[in-house]
Amino acid sequence: ISICRDLPNIEVITFSVNGISDLEPLNQCQNLSELYLRKNNIASLNELFYLKNLPQLRVLWLSENPCCGSDPHRYRMTVLRNLPSLQKLDNQAVTEEELSQALVDGEEITAPPARRNVENGCPESTESSAAESTTETESELLNFSLEETNKIREELGMKPVPRDKFSSFSPRETDCNQKKRNNVLNAILLLMKELDAEGLEIIQQTVGRRLQALRKKELQEE
């Protein structure tokens, strides 16, 4: 998620199911309109402090994080009190009545969290990550990740990834290195949106050379 510090013009960020706990790198993303952070390790709603000054933020998916707690009403009211410009929270439309009620039932967040104990991008243990993954079916997780990735590709004018080609991106994988690889892939796709024609041509040439080298290596190993 630290890559976001270098993407001030990014509009859509998808980092669901990635062990993220710290939202500070997002506070400079002034054009961010959609943020998908479902099922991470965000422990405190005080992390919303870093999102309060993002004027374009309209969609937030934060459910299934520890910060949601056991009281869904309090959680939703607190999010809406601090982010009143949201139009959709956790895939549910925000109403004017909720925004008014949030001023009464929600908690105002005026400072960031005092401490963070979980390393971004990798859960504390593969055991805890594996235990969390049992709460949903593998199919549901795969569909969710596929939907989010294809949304990014649509923004870039790219063709969607077929389901049968998407298995390697499945969030059921608990290995930290694999999750980092997936984060790098999404970051590259998002960065491509910032490039002009000349930059994209450089990327195309570099990728071509890299693929040739990998194929040559595979032939040698065979």
Coordinates of C-alpha atoms in Angstrom, one line a residue, residues 63-160:
S63 CA -16.4 -4.5 6.0
E64 CA -14.9 -7.6 7.7
N65 CA -12.1 -5.7 9.3
P66 CA -11.5 -5.8 13.1
C67 CA -12.4 -2.1 13.3
C68 CA -16.0 -2.9 12.4
G69 CA -16.5 -4.4 15.9
S70 CA -19.6 -6.1 17.1
D71 CA -22.0 -3.2 16.7
P72 CA -22.8 -2.7 13.0
H73 CA -24.9 0.5 13.6
R74 CA -22.1 2.2 15.6
Y75 CA -19.6 1.3 13.0
R76 CA -21.6 2.6 10.1
M77 CA -22.6 5.8 11.9
T78 CA -19.0 6.5 12.8
V79 CA -17.8 6.0 9.2
L80 CA -20.5 8.2 7.8
R81 CA -20.0 11.0 10.4
N82 CA -16.3 11.2 9.4
L83 CA -16.8 10.6 5.7
P84 CA -20.2 12.3 4.9
S85 CA -19.4 12.5 1.2
L86 CA -19.7 8.7 0.8
Q87 CA -22.4 7.5 -1.6
K88 CA -21.9 3.8 -0.9
L89 CA -20.4 2.1 2.1
D90 CA -19.8 -1.7 2.1
N91 CA -21.8 -2.1 -1.1
Q92 CA -24.9 -0.4 0.5
A93 CA -26.1 3.0 -0.7
V94 CA -25.9 5.9 1.9
T95 CA -29.1 7.7 2.6
E96 CA -29.7 11.3 3.7
E97 CA -31.4 9.9 6.8
E98 CA -28.2 8.0 7.7
L99 CA -26.0 11.0 7.3
S100 CA -28.3 13.0 9.7
Q101 CA -28.4 10.1 12.2
A102 CA -24.6 9.8 12.0
L103 CA -24.2 13.2 13.5
V104 CA -25.9 11.9 16.6
D105 CA -24.8 8.2 16.8
G106 CA -21.4 8.4 15.2
E107 CA -18.1 9.1 16.9
E108 CA -16.0 12.0 15.6
I109 CA -12.4 11.0 14.8
T110 CA -9.9 13.8 15.4
A111 CA -6.6 12.0 15.5
P112 CA -4.9 9.0 13.9
P113 CA -4.3 5.8 15.8
A114 CA -1.7 6.0 18.5
R115 CA 0.0 2.7 17.5
R116 CA 0.0 -0.1 14.9
N117 CA 1.2 -3.6 15.7
V118 CA 0.6 -5.4 12.4
E119 CA 3.0 -5.1 9.4
N120 CA 1.3 -3.9 6.3
G121 CA 1.0 -6.3 3.4
C122 CA 1.5 -9.5 5.5
P123 CA -0.7 -10.9 8.3
E124 CA 0.8 -11.6 11.7
S125 CA 0.7 -15.3 10.9
T126 CA -0.3 -17.6 8.1
E127 CA -2.4 -19.5 10.7
S128 CA -4.6 -16.6 11.5
S129 CA -5.0 -15.7 7.8
A130 CA -5.9 -19.3 7.0
A131 CA -8.5 -19.3 9.8
E132 CA -10.1 -16.2 8.5
S133 CA -10.3 -17.6 5.0
T134 CA -12.5 -20.4 6.3
T135 CA -15.3 -17.9 7.1
E136 CA -16.1 -17.7 3.4
T137 CA -16.2 -20.1 0.5
E138 CA -13.3 -20.2 -1.9
S139 CA -15.6 -19.4 -4.7
E140 CA -16.9 -16.2 -3.1
L141 CA -13.5 -14.9 -2.5
L142 CA -12.3 -15.6 -6.0
N143 CA -15.4 -13.9 -7.5
F144 CA -14.8 -10.9 -5.3
S145 CA -11.2 -10.5 -6.2
L146 CA -11.9 -11.1 -9.9
E147 CA -14.6 -8.4 -9.9
E148 CA -12.3 -5.9 -8.4
T149 CA -9.3 -6.7 -10.6
N150 CA -11.5 -6.5 -13.7
K151 CA -12.8 -3.1 -12.5
I152 CA -9.3 -1.8 -12.6
R153 CA -8.7 -3.3 -16.1
E154 CA -11.9 -1.7 -17.3
E155 CA -10.6 1.7 -16.1
L156 CA -7.5 1.1 -18.1
G157 CA -9.4 0.1 -21.2
M158 CA -8.2 -3.5 -20.9
K159 CA -10.1 -6.7 -21.5
P160 CA -11.4 -8.5 -18.4

